[in-house]
């Protein structure tokens, strides 16, 4: 558990795809946010970072600079 506004990230320590089960309580992140992210991620390889940043901005989230959040 971590409170709203806490910096966090997901990391796969292998070269294989990974899945995560994330539970939001209360469900404060709109389903539209994830649908838009999926669309941006699937549209190009690699995904268009500017498009993702714009989606996140509209949903009051931000993409932190690389290295800001350290794995534990």
Coordinates of N, CA and C in Angstrom, one line a residue:
X1 N 0.8 -1.2 0.0 CA 0.0 0.0 0.0 C 0.9 1.2 0.0
X2 N 0.5 2.2 -0.8 CA 1.2 3.5 -0.7 C 0.1 4.6 -1.0
X3 N 0.2 5.7 -0.3 CA -0.8 6.8 -0.4 C -0.7 7.5 -1.8
X4 N -1.8 8.1 -2.1 CA -1.9 8.9 -3.3 C -0.7 9.9 -3.4
X5 N -0.2 10.1 -4.5 CA 0.9 11.0 -4.7 C 2.3 10.4 -4.5
X6 N 2.4 9.2 -4.0 CA 3.7 8.5 -3.8 C 4.3 8.1 -5.1
X7 N 5.6 8.5 -5.3 CA 6.3 8.1 -6.5 C 6.5 6.6 -6.5
X8 N 6.2 5.9 -7.6 CA 6.4 4.5 -7.7 C 6.6 4.1 -9.2
X9 N 7.0 2.9 -9.4 CA 7.2 2.3 -10.7 C 7.1 0.8 -10.7
X10 N 7.0 0.3 -11.9 CA 7.0 -1.2 -12.1 C 8.3 -1.6 -12.8
X11 N 8.9 -2.7 -12.4 CA 10.2 -3.1 -13.0 C 10.2 -4.6 -13.2
X12 N 10.6 -5.0 -14.4 CA 10.8 -6.4 -14.7 C 12.3 -6.6 -14.7
X13 N 12.9 -7.5 -13.9 CA 14.3 -7.7 -13.8 C 14.8 -8.7 -14.8
X14 N 14.0 -9.0 -15.8 CA 14.4 -10.0 -16.8 C 14.0 -9.4 -18.2
X15 N 14.4 -10.1 -19.2 CA 14.1 -9.6 -20.6 C 12.7 -10.2 -21.1
X16 N 12.0 -10.8 -20.2 CA 10.7 -11.4 -20.5 C 9.6 -10.4 -20.1
X17 N 8.4 -10.5 -20.7 CA 7.3 -9.7 -20.4 C 6.8 -10.0 -19.0
X18 N 6.2 -9.1 -18.3 CA 5.7 -9.3 -17.0 C 4.3 -8.7 -16.9
X19 N 3.6 -9.2 -15.9 CA 2.2 -8.8 -15.7 C 2.2 -8.4 -14.2
X20 N 1.3 -7.4 -13.9 CA 1.1 -7.0 -12.5 C -0.4 -6.9 -12.3
X21 N -0.8 -7.3 -11.1 CA -2.2 -7.1 -10.7 C -2.2 -5.9 -9.7
X22 N -2.8 -4.8 -10.1 CA -2.9 -3.6 -9.3 C -4.3 -3.4 -8.8
X23 N -4.5 -3.1 -7.6 CA -5.8 -2.8 -7.0 C -5.8 -1.4 -6.6
X24 N -6.7 -0.6 -7.1 CA -6.9 0.8 -6.7 C -8.1 0.9 -5.8
X25 N -7.9 1.4 -4.6 CA -9.0 1.5 -3.6 C -8.9 2.9 -2.9
X26 N -9.8 3.7 -3.0 CA -11.0 3.6 -3.9 C -10.6 3.7 -5.3
X27 N -11.4 3.2 -6.2 CA -11.1 3.2 -7.6 C -11.1 4.6 -8.2
X28 N -10.0 5.4 -7.9 CA -10.0 6.8 -8.3 C -9.4 7.0 -9.7
X29 N -8.8 6.1 -10.3 CA -8.2 6.3 -11.6 C -9.3 5.8 -12.6
X30 N -9.7 6.7 -13.5 CA -10.7 6.3 -14.5 C -10.3 5.2 -15.4
X31 N -11.2 4.3 -15.8 CA -10.9 3.3 -16.8 C -10.4 3.9 -18.1
X32 N -10.8 5.1 -18.5 CA -10.4 5.7 -19.7 C -8.9 6.0 -19.7
X33 N -8.3 6.3 -18.6 CA -6.9 6.5 -18.5 C -6.1 5.2 -19.0
X34 N -6.5 4.1 -18.5 CA -5.8 2.8 -18.9 C -6.1 2.5 -20.3
X35 N -7.3 2.8 -20.8 CA -7.6 2.5 -22.2 C -6.8 3.4 -23.1
X36 N -6.6 4.7 -22.8 CA -5.8 5.6 -23.6 C -4.4 5.2 -23.6
X37 N -3.8 4.8 -22.4 CA -2.5 4.3 -22.3 C -2.2 3.1 -23.2
X38 N -3.2 2.1 -23.1 CA -3.0 0.9 -23.9 C -3.0 1.3 -25.4
X39 N -3.8 2.2 -25.8 CA -3.9 2.6 -27.2 C -2.5 3.2 -27.6
X40 N -2.0 4.1 -26.8 CA -0.7 4.7 -27.1 C 0.5 3.7 -27.1
X41 N 0.4 2.7 -26.2 CA 1.5 1.7 -26.1 C 1.4 0.8 -27.3
X42 N 0.2 0.4 -27.7 CA 0.1 -0.5 -28.9 C 0.3 0.1 -30.2
X43 N 0.3 1.4 -30.3 CA 0.3 2.1 -31.6 C 1.7 2.1 -32.2
X44 N 2.7 2.0 -31.4 CA 4.1 2.1 -32.0 C 5.1 1.3 -31.1
X45 N 6.2 0.9 -31.7 CA 7.2 0.2 -31.0 C 8.5 0.8 -31.3
X46 N 9.1 1.6 -30.4 CA 8.7 1.8 -29.0 C 7.5 2.7 -28.9
X47 N 6.8 2.7 -27.8 CA 5.7 3.7 -27.6 C 6.1 5.1 -27.7
X48 N 5.2 6.0 -28.2 CA 5.5 7.4 -28.3 C 5.4 8.1 -26.9
X49 N 6.6 8.4 -26.4 CA 6.7 8.9 -25.0 C 5.9 10.2 -24.8
X50 N 6.0 11.1 -25.8 CA 5.2 12.4 -25.7 C 3.7 12.1 -25.6
X51 N 3.2 11.2 -26.4 CA 1.8 10.9 -26.3 C 1.4 10.3 -24.9
X52 N 2.3 9.5 -24.4 CA 2.0 8.9 -23.1 C 2.0 10.0 -22.0
X53 N 3.0 10.9 -22.1 CA 3.1 12.0 -21.2 C 1.9 12.9 -21.2
X54 N 1.4 13.1 -22.4 CA 0.2 14.0 -22.6 C -1.1 13.3 -21.9
X55 N -1.2 12.0 -22.2 CA -2.3 11.2 -21.5 C -2.2 11.3 -20.0
X56 N -1.0 11.1 -19.5 CA -0.8 11.2 -18.1 C -1.1 12.6 -17.5
X57 N -0.7 13.6 -18.2 CA -1.0 15.0 -17.8 C -2.5 15.3 -17.7
X58 N -3.2 14.8 -18.7 CA -4.7 15.0 -18.7 C -5.3 14.3 -17.5
X59 N -4.7 13.2 -17.0 CA -5.3 12.5 -15.9 C -4.6 12.7 -14.6
X60 N -3.9 13.9 -14.5 CA -3.3 14.4 -13.3 C -2.2 13.4 -12.7
X61 N -1.4 12.8 -13.6 CA -0.3 12.0 -13.2 C 0.9 12.5 -14.0
X62 N 2.1 12.0 -13.6 CA 3.3 12.5 -14.3 C 4.3 11.3 -14.4
X63 N 5.0 11.4 -15.5 CA 6.1 10.4 -15.7 C 7.3 11.0 -15.2
X64 N 7.9 10.3 -14.2 CA 9.1 10.9 -13.5 C 10.3 10.6 -14.3
X65 N 11.4 11.5 -14.2 CA 12.6 11.2 -14.9 C 13.3 9.9 -14.6
X66 N 13.9 9.3 -15.5 CA 14.6 8.0 -15.2 C 15.6 8.2 -14.1
X67 N 15.6 7.2 -13.2 CA 16.5 7.2 -12.1 C 16.0 7.9 -10.8
X68 N 14.9 8.6 -10.9 CA 14.3 9.3 -9.8 C 13.8 8.3 -8.7
X69 N 13.2 7.3 -9.2 CA 12.7 6.2 -8.3 C 13.6 5.1 -8.3
X70 N 14.2 4.7 -7.2 CA 15.1 3.6 -7.2 C 14.4 2.3 -6.8
X71 N 14.8 1.2 -7.4 CA 14.2 -0.1 -7.0 C 14.6 -0.5 -5.6
X72 N 13.8 -1.2 -4.9 CA 14.1 -1.7 -3.5 C 14.3 -3.2 -3.5

